[in-house]
Coordinates of N, CA and C and ligand atoms in Angstrom, one line a residue:
M1 N 83.2 -38.2 -13.8 CA 83.1 -38.8 -15.1 C 84.5 -39.2 -15.6
R2 N 84.8 -40.4 -15.9 CA 86.1 -40.8 -16.3 C 86.3 -40.5 -17.8
Q3 N 87.3 -39.8 -18.2 CA 87.6 -39.6 -19.7 C 88.0 -41.0 -20.3
K4 N 87.5 -41.3 -21.4 CA 87.8 -42.6 -22.0 C 89.3 -42.5 -22.6
L5 N 89.9 -43.7 -22.7 CA 91.2 -43.8 -23.3 C 91.1 -44.9 -24.4
V6 N 91.5 -44.7 -25.6 CA 91.7 -45.7 -26.6 C 93.1 -45.8 -26.9
A7 N 93.7 -47.0 -26.7 CA 95.1 -47.2 -26.9 C 95.3 -48.3 -27.9
G8 N 96.2 -48.1 -28.9 CA 96.5 -49.1 -29.9 C 97.8 -49.8 -29.5
N9 N 97.6 -51.1 -29.4 CA 98.8 -52.0 -29.2 C 99.2 -52.6 -30.5
W10 N 100.2 -52.1 -31.1 CA 100.6 -52.6 -32.5 C 101.2 -53.9 -32.5
K11 N 101.6 -54.5 -31.3 CA 102.3 -55.8 -31.2 C 103.5 -55.7 -32.2
M12 N 103.9 -56.8 -32.8 CA 105.1 -56.7 -33.6 C 104.8 -56.4 -35.1
Y13 N 104.2 -55.3 -35.3 CA 103.8 -54.8 -36.6 C 104.3 -53.3 -36.8
G14 N 104.5 -52.9 -38.0 CA 104.8 -51.5 -38.2 C 106.2 -51.3 -38.8
S15 N 106.5 -50.0 -39.0 CA 107.8 -49.6 -39.6 C 107.9 -48.2 -39.2
R16 N 109.1 -47.6 -39.4 CA 109.3 -46.2 -39.1 C 108.3 -45.3 -39.9
A17 N 108.2 -45.6 -41.2 CA 107.3 -44.8 -42.1 C 105.9 -44.9 -41.6
M18 N 105.5 -46.1 -41.3 CA 104.1 -46.3 -40.9 C 103.8 -45.6 -39.5
T19 N 104.8 -45.6 -38.7 CA 104.6 -44.9 -37.4 C 104.4 -43.4 -37.6
R20 N 105.2 -42.8 -38.5 CA 105.1 -41.4 -38.8 C 103.7 -41.1 -39.4
A21 N 103.4 -41.9 -40.4 CA 102.1 -41.7 -41.1 C 100.9 -41.9 -40.2
L22 N 100.9 -42.9 -39.3 CA 99.8 -43.2 -38.5 C 99.6 -42.1 -37.4
V23 N 100.7 -41.7 -36.8 CA 100.5 -40.6 -35.8 C 100.1 -39.3 -36.4
A24 N 100.7 -39.0 -37.6 CA 100.3 -37.8 -38.3 C 98.9 -37.8 -38.7
G25 N 98.5 -39.0 -39.2 CA 97.1 -39.2 -39.6 C 96.1 -39.0 -38.5
L26 N 96.4 -39.5 -37.3 CA 95.5 -39.3 -36.2 C 95.5 -37.9 -35.7
A27 N 96.7 -37.2 -35.8 CA 96.7 -35.8 -35.4 C 95.9 -35.0 -36.3
A28 N 95.9 -35.3 -37.6 CA 95.2 -34.5 -38.6 C 93.7 -34.7 -38.3
E29 N 93.3 -36.0 -38.1 CA 91.9 -36.4 -37.9 C 91.3 -35.6 -36.7
F30 N 92.1 -35.4 -35.7 CA 91.6 -34.8 -34.4 C 92.3 -33.5 -34.2
A31 N 92.6 -32.8 -35.2 CA 93.2 -31.4 -35.1 C 92.3 -30.5 -34.3
D32 N 91.0 -30.7 -34.4 CA 90.1 -29.8 -33.7 C 89.7 -30.3 -32.4
G33 N 90.3 -31.3 -31.9 CA 90.0 -31.8 -30.6 C 89.7 -33.3 -30.6
A34 N 90.2 -34.0 -29.7 CA 90.1 -35.5 -29.7 C 88.8 -35.9 -28.9
P35 N 88.1 -36.9 -29.3 CA 86.9 -37.3 -28.5 C 87.2 -38.1 -27.2
C36 N 88.5 -38.5 -27.1 CA 88.9 -39.2 -25.9 C 90.4 -39.1 -25.9
E37 N 91.0 -39.7 -24.8 CA 92.5 -39.7 -24.8 C 92.9 -40.8 -25.8
I38 N 93.9 -40.6 -26.6 CA 94.4 -41.5 -27.6 C 95.9 -41.9 -27.4
A39 N 96.2 -43.1 -27.4 CA 97.6 -43.6 -27.2 C 97.9 -44.6 -28.3
V40 N 99.2 -44.5 -28.7 CA 99.7 -45.6 -29.6 C 100.9 -46.3 -28.9
C41 N 100.9 -47.6 -29.1 CA 102.0 -48.4 -28.5 C 102.7 -49.2 -29.6
P42 N 103.7 -48.5 -30.3 CA 104.4 -49.2 -31.3 C 105.5 -50.0 -30.7
P43 N 106.2 -50.9 -31.5 CA 107.4 -51.6 -31.1 C 108.5 -50.6 -30.6
F44 N 109.4 -51.1 -29.8 CA 110.4 -50.3 -29.2 C 111.2 -49.4 -30.2
P45 N 111.6 -49.9 -31.3 CA 112.5 -49.1 -32.2 C 111.8 -47.9 -32.8
F46 N 110.4 -47.9 -32.7 CA 109.7 -46.8 -33.3 C 109.1 -45.8 -32.3
L47 N 109.4 -46.1 -31.0 CA 108.8 -45.3 -30.0 C 109.2 -43.8 -30.0
E48 N 110.5 -43.6 -30.3 CA 111.0 -42.2 -30.3 C 110.4 -41.5 -31.5
E49 N 110.3 -42.2 -32.6 CA 109.6 -41.5 -33.8 C 108.2 -41.2 -33.5
A50 N 107.5 -42.1 -32.8 CA 106.1 -41.8 -32.4 C 106.0 -40.6 -31.5
C51 N 106.9 -40.6 -30.5 CA 106.9 -39.4 -29.5 C 107.1 -38.1 -30.3
R52 N 108.1 -38.2 -31.2 CA 108.3 -36.9 -32.0 C 107.1 -36.5 -32.8
A53 N 106.5 -37.5 -33.5 CA 105.3 -37.2 -34.3 C 104.1 -36.8 -33.5
A54 N 104.1 -37.3 -32.2 CA 102.9 -37.0 -31.4 C 103.0 -35.6 -30.7
G55 N 104.2 -35.1 -30.6 CA 104.4 -33.8 -29.9 C 103.5 -32.7 -30.4
G56 N 102.8 -32.1 -29.4 CA 101.9 -31.0 -29.8 C 100.6 -31.5 -30.4
T57 N 100.3 -32.8 -30.3 CA 99.0 -33.3 -30.8 C 98.3 -34.0 -29.6
P58 N 97.1 -34.4 -29.8 CA 96.4 -35.1 -28.7 C 96.8 -36.6 -28.5
V59 N 97.8 -37.0 -29.3 CA 98.2 -38.4 -29.3 C 99.3 -38.6 -28.2
T60 N 99.2 -39.6 -27.4 CA 100.2 -40.0 -26.4 C 100.8 -41.3 -26.8
V61 N 101.9 -41.7 -26.2 CA 102.7 -42.9 -26.6 C 103.0 -43.8 -25.4
G62 N 102.8 -45.1 -25.7 CA 103.2 -46.1 -24.7 C 104.0 -47.2 -25.2
A63 N 104.8 -47.8 -24.3 CA 105.5 -49.0 -24.7 C 104.7 -50.3 -24.5
Q64 N 105.1 -51.3 -25.2 CA 104.4 -52.6 -25.0 C 104.8 -53.4 -23.8
D65 N 105.9 -53.0 -23.2 CA 106.5 -53.8 -22.1 C 107.5 -52.8 -21.5
V66 N 108.0 -53.2 -20.3 CA 109.1 -52.5 -19.6 C 109.8 -53.5 -18.7
S67 N 111.1 -53.2 -18.5 CA 111.8 -54.1 -17.6 C 111.3 -53.9 -16.1
D68 N 111.5 -54.9 -15.3 CA 111.2 -54.7 -13.9 C 112.4 -54.1 -13.2
R69 N 113.6 -54.1 -13.9 CA 114.8 -53.5 -13.3 C 115.1 -52.1 -13.8
D70 N 115.9 -51.4 -13.0 CA 116.1 -50.0 -13.4 C 117.3 -49.8 -14.3
E71 N 118.4 -50.6 -14.1 CA 119.5 -50.6 -15.1 C 120.4 -51.8 -14.7
G72 N 121.3 -52.1 -15.6 CA 122.2 -53.2 -15.2 C 122.4 -54.1 -16.4
A73 N 123.0 -55.3 -16.1 CA 123.4 -56.3 -17.1 C 122.2 -57.1 -17.4
F74 N 121.2 -56.6 -18.1 CA 120.0 -57.3 -18.5 C 119.8 -57.2 -20.0
T75 N 120.5 -58.0 -20.7 CA 120.6 -57.9 -22.2 C 119.2 -58.0 -22.8
G76 N 118.9 -57.0 -23.6 CA 117.6 -57.0 -24.4 C 116.5 -56.3 -23.6
Q77 N 116.7 -55.9 -22.4 CA 115.6 -55.3 -21.7 C 115.7 -53.7 -21.8
V78 N 114.5 -53.1 -21.6 CA 114.4 -51.7 -21.7 C 113.8 -51.1 -20.4
S79 N 114.5 -50.1 -19.9 CA 114.0 -49.7 -18.5 C 112.9 -48.6 -18.7
G80 N 112.2 -48.4 -17.6 CA 111.2 -47.3 -17.5 C 111.9 -45.9 -17.7
A81 N 113.1 -45.8 -17.2 CA 113.7 -44.5 -17.3 C 114.0 -44.1 -18.8
M82 N 114.4 -45.2 -19.5 CA 114.7 -44.9 -21.0 C 113.4 -44.5 -21.7
L83 N 112.3 -45.2 -21.3 CA 111.0 -44.9 -22.0 C 110.5 -43.5 -21.6
A84 N 110.7 -43.2 -20.3 CA 110.3 -41.8 -19.9 C 111.1 -40.8 -20.6
E85 N 112.4 -41.1 -20.7 CA 113.3 -40.0 -21.3 C 112.9 -39.7 -22.7
I86 N 112.4 -40.6 -23.5 CA 112.0 -40.3 -24.9 C 110.6 -39.8 -25.0
G87 N 109.9 -39.8 -23.9 CA 108.6 -39.1 -23.9 C 107.4 -40.1 -23.8
C88 N 107.6 -41.3 -23.5 CA 106.4 -42.2 -23.3 C 105.6 -41.9 -22.1
R89 N 104.3 -42.1 -22.1 CA 103.5 -41.9 -21.0 C 103.1 -43.2 -20.3
Y90 N 102.9 -44.2 -21.2 CA 102.4 -45.5 -20.7 C 103.3 -46.7 -20.9
A91 N 103.2 -47.7 -20.2 CA 103.8 -49.0 -20.5 C 102.8 -50.1 -20.2
I92 N 102.6 -50.9 -21.2 CA 101.7 -52.1 -21.0 C 102.5 -53.1 -20.2
V93 N 101.8 -53.7 -19.2 CA 102.5 -54.8 -18.4 C 101.5 -55.9 -18.3
G94 N 102.0 -57.1 -18.4 CA 101.2 -58.3 -18.2 C 100.3 -58.7 -19.4
H95 N 100.6 -58.2 -20.6 CA 99.8 -58.6 -21.7 C 99.8 -60.2 -21.8
S96 N 98.7 -60.8 -22.2 CA 98.6 -62.2 -22.1 C 99.6 -62.9 -23.0
E97 N 100.0 -62.2 -24.1 CA 101.0 -62.8 -25.0 C 102.3 -62.9 -24.3
R98 N 102.6 -61.9 -23.4 CA 103.9 -62.0 -22.7 C 103.8 -63.0 -21.5
R99 N 102.6 -63.0 -20.9 CA 102.4 -64.0 -19.8 C 102.6 -65.4 -20.4
S100 N 102.0 -65.7 -21.6 CA 102.1 -67.1 -22.1 C 103.4 -67.3 -22.9
L101 N 103.8 -66.4 -23.8 CA 104.9 -66.7 -24.6 C 106.3 -66.4 -24.0
N102 N 106.3 -65.5 -23.0 CA 107.5 -65.2 -22.3 C 107.5 -65.6 -20.8
A103 N 106.5 -66.4 -20.5 CA 106.4 -67.0 -19.1 C 106.5 -65.9 -18.0
E104 N 105.7 -64.8 -18.2 CA 105.7 -63.8 -17.2 C 104.6 -64.2 -16.2
D105 N 105.0 -64.3 -14.9 CA 104.0 -64.6 -13.9 C 103.5 -63.4 -13.2
D106 N 102.6 -63.6 -12.2 CA 102.0 -62.4 -11.6 C 103.0 -61.6 -10.8
A107 N 104.0 -62.3 -10.2 CA 105.0 -61.5 -9.5 C 105.9 -60.6 -10.4
L108 N 106.3 -61.1 -11.6 CA 107.0 -60.3 -12.5 C 106.2 -59.2 -13.0
V109 N 104.9 -59.5 -13.3 CA 104.0 -58.4 -13.8 C 103.9 -57.3 -12.8
A110 N 103.8 -57.7 -11.5 CA 103.7 -56.7 -10.4 C 105.0 -55.9 -10.3
A111 N 106.1 -56.5 -10.5 CA 107.4 -55.8 -10.5 C 107.5 -54.9 -11.6
K112 N 107.0 -55.2 -12.8 CA 107.1 -54.3 -13.9 C 106.1 -53.1 -13.7
F113 N 105.0 -53.4 -13.1 CA 104.0 -52.3 -12.8 C 104.7 -51.3 -11.9
L114 N 105.4 -51.8 -10.9 CA 106.1 -50.9 -9.9 C 107.3 -50.1 -10.7
A115 N 108.0 -50.9 -11.5 CA 109.1 -50.2 -12.2 C 108.6 -49.1 -13.1
A116 N 107.5 -49.3 -13.8 CA 107.0 -48.3 -14.7 C 106.7 -47.1 -13.8
Q117 N 106.0 -47.3 -12.7 CA 105.6 -46.1 -11.9 C 106.8 -45.4 -11.3
R118 N 107.9 -46.2 -11.0 CA 109.1 -45.5 -10.4 C 109.6 -44.5 -11.4
H119 N 109.4 -44.6 -12.7 CA 109.9 -43.7 -13.7 C 108.9 -42.8 -14.3
G120 N 107.7 -42.7 -13.6 CA 106.7 -41.8 -14.0 C 105.8 -42.2 -15.1
L121 N 105.9 -43.5 -15.5 CA 105.0 -44.0 -16.6 C 103.8 -44.6 -15.9
A122 N 102.7 -44.5 -16.6 CA 101.4 -45.1 -16.1 C 101.3 -46.5 -16.7
P123 N 101.4 -47.6 -15.8 CA 101.2 -48.9 -16.4 C 99.8 -49.2 -16.9
I124 N 99.7 -49.9 -18.0 CA 98.4 -50.4 -18.4 C 98.5 -51.9 -18.1
L125 N 97.8 -52.3 -17.0 CA 97.9 -53.7 -16.5 C 96.9 -54.5 -17.2
C126 N 97.3 -55.5 -17.9 CA 96.4 -56.4 -18.6 C 96.1 -57.6 -17.8
V127 N 94.8 -58.0 -17.7 CA 94.3 -59.2 -17.0 C 93.3 -59.8 -18.0
G128 N 93.1 -61.1 -17.7 CA 92.0 -61.8 -18.5 C 92.2 -63.3 -18.5
E129 N 91.1 -64.0 -18.7 CA 91.1 -65.4 -18.6 C 91.2 -66.1 -19.9
S130 N 91.6 -67.4 -19.9 CA 91.6 -68.2 -21.2 C 90.2 -68.7 -21.4
L131 N 90.0 -69.3 -22.6 CA 88.7 -69.9 -22.9 C 88.3 -71.0 -21.9
E132 N 89.4 -71.8 -21.7 CA 89.2 -73.0 -20.7 C 88.8 -72.5 -19.3
E133 N 89.4 -71.4 -18.9 CA 89.0 -70.8 -17.6 C 87.6 -70.3 -17.6
R134 N 87.2 -69.6 -18.7 CA 85.9 -69.1 -18.7 C 84.9 -70.2 -18.7
E135 N 85.2 -71.2 -19.5 CA 84.2 -72.3 -19.6 C 84.1 -73.1 -18.2
A136 N 85.2 -73.0 -17.5 CA 85.1 -73.7 -16.1 C 84.6 -72.7 -15.1
D137 N 84.1 -71.6 -15.5 CA 83.5 -70.6 -14.6 C 84.5 -70.0 -13.6
R138 N 85.8 -69.9 -14.1 CA 86.8 -69.4 -13.3 C 87.3 -68.0 -13.6
T139 N 86.5 -67.3 -14.4 CA 86.9 -65.9 -14.9 C 87.2 -65.0 -13.7
E140 N 86.3 -64.9 -12.7 CA 86.5 -64.0 -11.6 C 87.7 -64.4 -10.7
E141 N 87.9 -65.7 -10.6 CA 89.0 -66.2 -9.7 C 90.3 -65.8 -10.4
V142 N 90.4 -66.0 -11.7 CA 91.7 -65.6 -12.4 C 92.0 -64.1 -12.4
V143 N 90.9 -63.4 -12.7 CA 91.1 -61.9 -12.8 C 91.4 -61.4 -11.4
A144 N 90.8 -61.9 -10.4 CA 91.0 -61.4 -9.0 C 92.5 -61.8 -8.6
R145 N 92.9 -62.9 -9.0 CA 94.3 -63.3 -8.7 C 95.3 -62.3 -9.3
Q146 N 95.0 -62.0 -10.6 CA 95.9 -61.1 -11.4 C 95.9 -59.7 -10.8
V147 N 94.8 -59.2 -10.4 CA 94.7 -57.8 -9.9 C 95.3 -57.8 -8.5
R148 N 94.9 -58.8 -7.7 CA 95.4 -58.8 -6.3 C 96.9 -58.9 -6.1
A149 N 97.5 -59.6 -7.1 CA 99.0 -59.7 -7.1 C 99.6 -58.3 -7.2
V150 N 99.0 -57.5 -8.0 CA 99.6 -56.1 -8.1 C 99.2 -55.3 -6.9
L151 N 97.9 -55.4 -6.4 CA 97.5 -54.7 -5.2 C 98.4 -55.0 -4.1
A152 N 98.8 -56.3 -3.9 CA 99.6 -56.7 -2.8 C 101.0 -56.0 -2.9
A153 N 101.5 -55.9 -4.1 CA 102.9 -55.4 -4.3 C 102.9 -53.9 -4.3
A154 N 101.9 -53.3 -4.8 CA 101.9 -51.8 -5.1 C 101.0 -51.0 -4.2
G155 N 100.0 -51.6 -3.6 CA 99.0 -50.9 -2.8 C 98.0 -50.2 -3.7
I156 N 96.8 -49.9 -3.1 CA 95.7 -49.4 -3.8 C 96.0 -48.0 -4.4
E157 N 96.8 -47.2 -3.6 CA 97.1 -45.8 -4.1 C 97.8 -45.8 -5.5
A158 N 98.5 -46.8 -5.7 CA 99.2 -46.9 -7.0 C 98.3 -46.9 -8.2
F159 N 97.1 -47.4 -7.9 CA 96.1 -47.5 -9.0 C 95.5 -46.2 -9.5
A160 N 95.8 -45.2 -8.7 CA 95.4 -43.8 -9.1 C 96.3 -43.4 -10.3
R161 N 97.4 -44.0 -10.5 CA 98.3 -43.7 -11.6 C 98.5 -44.9 -12.5
A162 N 97.4 -45.6 -12.7 CA 97.5 -46.8 -13.6 C 96.2 -47.0 -14.3
V163 N 96.2 -47.8 -15.3 CA 95.1 -48.2 -16.1 C 95.0 -49.7 -16.1
I164 N 93.8 -50.2 -16.1 CA 93.7 -51.7 -16.2 C 93.0 -52.0 -17.5
A165 N 93.5 -53.1 -18.2 CA 92.8 -53.5 -19.4 C 92.3 -55.0 -19.2
Y166 N 91.0 -55.2 -19.3 CA 90.5 -56.5 -19.3 C 90.5 -57.1 -20.7
E167 N 91.3 -58.1 -20.9 CA 91.5 -58.7 -22.2 C 91.3 -60.2 -22.1
P168 N 90.0 -60.7 -22.4 CA 89.8 -62.1 -22.4 C 90.6 -62.8 -23.5
I169 N 91.4 -63.8 -23.1 CA 92.4 -64.3 -24.1 C 91.6 -64.9 -25.3
W170 N 90.5 -65.4 -25.1 CA 89.7 -66.0 -26.2 C 89.2 -65.0 -27.2
A171 N 89.3 -63.7 -26.8 CA 88.8 -62.7 -27.7 C 89.9 -61.9 -28.4
I172 N 91.2 -62.3 -28.1 CA 92.3 -61.6 -28.7 C 92.7 -62.1 -30.1
G173 N 92.5 -61.3 -31.1 CA 92.9 -61.7 -32.4 C 92.1 -62.8 -33.0
T174 N 90.9 -63.0 -32.4 CA 90.1 -64.1 -32.9 C 88.9 -63.6 -33.7
G175 N 88.6 -62.3 -33.6 CA 87.4 -61.8 -34.2 C 86.2 -62.1 -33.3
R176 N 86.4 -62.7 -32.2 CA 85.3 -63.0 -31.3 C 85.4 -62.1 -30.1
T177 N 84.4 -61.1 -30.0 CA 84.5 -60.2 -28.8 C 83.7 -60.7 -27.7
A178 N 84.0 -60.3 -26.5 CA 83.0 -60.4 -25.4 C 81.8 -59.6 -25.8
T179 N 80.6 -60.1 -25.3 CA 79.5 -59.2 -25.5 C 79.6 -58.0 -24.6
P180 N 78.9 -56.9 -24.9 CA 79.0 -55.8 -24.0 C 78.7 -56.2 -22.5
E181 N 77.7 -57.1 -22.4 CA 77.3 -57.5 -21.0 C 78.4 -58.3 -20.4
Q182 N 79.0 -59.2 -21.1 CA 80.1 -60.0 -20.5 C 81.3 -59.0 -20.1
A183 N 81.6 -58.1 -21.0 CA 82.7 -57.1 -20.6 C 82.2 -56.4 -19.3
Q184 N 81.1 -55.8 -19.4 CA 80.6 -55.0 -18.2 C 80.7 -55.8 -16.9
A185 N 80.3 -57.1 -17.0 CA 80.3 -57.9 -15.7 C 81.7 -58.0 -15.2
V186 N 82.7 -58.2 -16.0 CA 84.0 -58.4 -15.5 C 84.6 -57.0 -15.1
H187 N 84.3 -56.0 -15.9 CA 84.8 -54.7 -15.5 C 84.2 -54.3 -14.1
A188 N 83.0 -54.5 -13.9 CA 82.4 -54.1 -12.6 C 83.0 -55.0 -11.5
F189 N 83.3 -56.2 -11.8 CA 83.9 -57.1 -10.8 C 85.3 -56.5 -10.4
I190 N 86.1 -56.1 -11.5 CA 87.4 -55.6 -11.2 C 87.3 -54.3 -10.4
R191 N 86.4 -53.4 -10.8 CA 86.2 -52.2 -10.0 C 85.8 -52.5 -8.5
G192 N 85.0 -53.5 -8.4 CA 84.6 -54.0 -7.0 C 85.8 -54.4 -6.2
L193 N 86.8 -55.1 -6.8 CA 88.0 -55.5 -6.1 C 88.7 -54.3 -5.6
L194 N 88.8 -53.2 -6.4 CA 89.5 -52.0 -6.0 C 88.6 -51.2 -4.9
R195 N 87.3 -51.3 -5.1 CA 86.4 -50.5 -4.2 C 86.5 -51.1 -2.8
A196 N 86.8 -52.3 -2.7 CA 86.9 -52.9 -1.3 C 88.1 -52.3 -0.6
E197 N 89.0 -51.7 -1.3 CA 90.2 -51.1 -0.7 C 90.1 -49.5 -0.6
N198 N 89.5 -48.9 -1.7 CA 89.4 -47.5 -1.7 C 88.3 -47.1 -2.8
A199 N 87.2 -46.6 -2.3 CA 86.1 -46.3 -3.3 C 86.4 -45.2 -4.2
N200 N 87.1 -44.2 -3.8 CA 87.5 -43.0 -4.7 C 88.4 -43.5 -5.8
I201 N 89.4 -44.3 -5.5 CA 90.3 -44.8 -6.5 C 89.6 -45.7 -7.4
A202 N 88.7 -46.6 -6.9 CA 87.9 -47.5 -7.8 C 87.1 -46.7 -8.8
D203 N 86.5 -45.6 -8.3 CA 85.7 -44.8 -9.3 C 86.5 -44.0 -10.3
F204 N 87.8 -43.8 -10.0 CA 88.7 -43.0 -10.8 C 89.4 -43.8 -11.9
V205 N 89.8 -45.0 -11.6 CA 90.6 -45.8 -12.4 C 89.9 -46.2 -13.7
K206 N 90.6 -46.1 -14.8 CA 90.1 -46.5 -16.1 C 90.2 -48.0 -16.3
V207 N 89.2 -48.7 -16.7 CA 89.3 -50.1 -17.0 C 88.9 -50.2 -18.5
L208 N 89.9 -50.6 -19.3 CA 89.7 -50.7 -20.8 C 89.3 -52.1 -21.1
Y209 N 88.6 -52.3 -22.2 CA 88.3 -53.6 -22.8 C 89.2 -53.8 -24.0
G210 N 89.8 -55.1 -24.1 CA 90.6 -55.4 -25.2 C 90.2 -56.8 -25.7
G211 N 90.2 -57.0 -27.0 CA 89.9 -58.3 -27.6 C 89.0 -58.1 -28.8
S212 N 89.6 -58.0 -30.0 CA 88.8 -57.9 -31.2 C 87.9 -56.6 -31.3
V213 N 88.4 -55.5 -30.7 CA 87.6 -54.3 -30.8 C 87.8 -53.8 -32.2
K214 N 86.7 -53.4 -32.9 CA 86.7 -52.9 -34.2 C 85.7 -51.7 -34.3
A215 N 85.8 -51.0 -35.4 CA 84.9 -49.8 -35.6 C 83.5 -50.2 -35.4
A216 N 83.2 -51.5 -35.9 CA 81.8 -51.9 -35.9 C 81.2 -52.3 -34.5
N217 N 82.1 -52.6 -33.6 CA 81.6 -53.1 -32.3 C 82.0 -52.1 -31.1
A218 N 82.8 -51.1 -31.4 CA 83.4 -50.3 -30.3 C 82.3 -49.6 -29.5
A219 N 81.3 -49.0 -30.3 CA 80.4 -48.1 -29.6 C 79.6 -48.8 -28.6
E220 N 79.1 -50.0 -28.9 CA 78.3 -50.7 -27.9 C 79.0 -51.2 -26.7
I221 N 80.3 -51.5 -26.9 CA 81.1 -52.0 -25.8 C 81.5 -50.8 -24.9
F222 N 81.8 -49.6 -25.6 CA 82.2 -48.4 -24.8 C 81.0 -47.8 -24.1
A223 N 79.8 -48.2 -24.5 CA 78.6 -47.6 -23.8 C 78.4 -48.2 -22.5
M224 N 79.0 -49.3 -22.2 CA 78.8 -49.9 -20.8 C 79.4 -49.0 -19.7
P225 N 78.7 -49.0 -18.6 CA 79.1 -48.0 -17.6 C 80.5 -48.2 -17.0
D226 N 81.0 -49.4 -17.0 CA 82.3 -49.6 -16.4 C 83.4 -49.8 -17.4
V227 N 83.1 -49.6 -18.7 CA 84.1 -49.7 -19.8 C 84.6 -48.3 -20.1
D228 N 85.8 -48.0 -19.9 CA 86.4 -46.7 -20.1 C 87.3 -46.5 -21.3
G229 N 87.0 -47.4 -22.3 CA 87.7 -47.3 -23.6 C 88.3 -48.7 -23.9
G230 N 89.3 -48.7 -24.8 CA 89.7 -50.0 -25.3 C 91.2 -50.0 -25.5
L231 N 91.7 -51.3 -25.5 CA 93.1 -51.6 -25.9 C 92.9 -52.4 -27.1
V232 N 93.4 -51.8 -28.2 CA 93.0 -52.3 -29.6 C 94.3 -52.8 -30.3
G233 N 94.2 -54.1 -30.8 CA 95.3 -54.7 -31.5 C 95.2 -54.4 -33.0
G234 N 94.8 -55.4 -33.7 CA 94.8 -55.3 -35.2 C 94.1 -54.1 -35.8
A235 N 93.0 -53.6 -35.2 CA 92.3 -52.5 -35.7 C 93.0 -51.2 -35.4
S236 N 94.1 -51.2 -34.7 CA 94.8 -49.9 -34.4 C 95.9 -49.6 -35.5
L237 N 96.0 -50.5 -36.5 CA 97.1 -50.4 -37.4 C 96.8 -49.5 -38.6
E238 N 95.6 -49.0 -38.8 CA 95.4 -48.0 -39.8 C 94.5 -46.9 -39.3
V239 N 94.8 -45.7 -39.9 CA 94.3 -44.5 -39.3 C 92.7 -44.5 -39.3
E240 N 92.1 -44.8 -40.4 CA 90.7 -44.6 -40.5 C 89.9 -45.5 -39.5
G241 N 90.3 -46.7 -39.4 CA 89.6 -47.7 -38.5 C 89.8 -47.3 -37.0
F242 N 91.1 -46.9 -36.7 CA 91.4 -46.6 -35.4 C 90.7 -45.3 -35.0
A243 N 90.7 -44.3 -35.9 CA 90.0 -43.0 -35.6 C 88.5 -43.3 -35.4
S244 N 87.9 -44.2 -36.1 CA 86.5 -44.5 -35.9 C 86.3 -45.1 -34.5
I245 N 87.2 -45.9 -34.0 CA 87.1 -46.5 -32.7 C 87.3 -45.4 -31.7
C246 N 88.2 -44.5 -31.9 CA 88.3 -43.3 -31.0 C 87.0 -42.5 -30.9
R247 N 86.4 -42.3 -32.1 CA 85.2 -41.5 -32.1 C 84.1 -42.2 -31.4
A248 N 84.1 -43.5 -31.4 CA 83.1 -44.3 -30.7 C 83.2 -44.1 -29.2
A249 N 84.4 -43.6 -28.7 CA 84.6 -43.4 -27.3 C 84.2 -42.0 -26.9
G250 N 83.7 -41.2 -27.9 CA 83.4 -39.8 -27.6 C 82.0 -39.6 -27.0
Ligands
13P1 P1 93.1 -57.6 -31.1 O1 92.4 -56.3 -31.1 O2 93.9 -57.8 -32.4 O3 92.1 -58.7 -30.8 O4 94.2 -57.6 -29.9 C1 93.8 -57.2 -28.7 C2 95.0 -57.0 -27.8 O5 95.6 -58.0 -27.5 C3 95.3 -55.7 -27.4 O6 96.4 -55.7 -26.5

């Protein structure tokens, strides 16, 4: 049985005070035990504050990105070693906003996945199709390409220390979620890609759903057999709503 994970991707929102309050609020909410694994992914300047506030609580911390390089003259980049040093557990790689707005291709995403793991971070690998691709019936082709690029670079064993997030681009920030059945179909397809390489790892790896997850729809999505929790954007920015989503994973 895979333990569910609910991770909040704050994107470019928040402040130091909000970070402190949100992590403390979650810790208080789940002082008697968390219903699932809970992670917050604030912007870089607030990661250390989040790690400090999360210490001794069930909350873990992830970064929204990581450099593919270990160190050097790479202005503006943040290495996996730096994130690990301050106490991060996760690094999101390949979010669709970075693929599209920062022109990150499959090769760079695979390099970031490897860099995260070199420094002991678990990558949360985001994959997902655009509306145009879904309507052209190309969802499986796109998701397979995105997963196989990382499989080819990192090997199946690396997925034992990684999380996958299926985030259909048409569902991100739109209020339009995939139906539980649509999510389940793609999650099962992703697990099948891994199963072809190693059945044990395929059964072990968490596949999260992301895209307009809210307190009102989380339970029905998380009830699907291949959905192991969520990567939550907008609804992760306040304690009560995010805590309800975590409870829906219990
Ligand atoms: P929303 O939950 O705001 O749709 O964002 C989803 C997402 O992109 C999480 O990474």
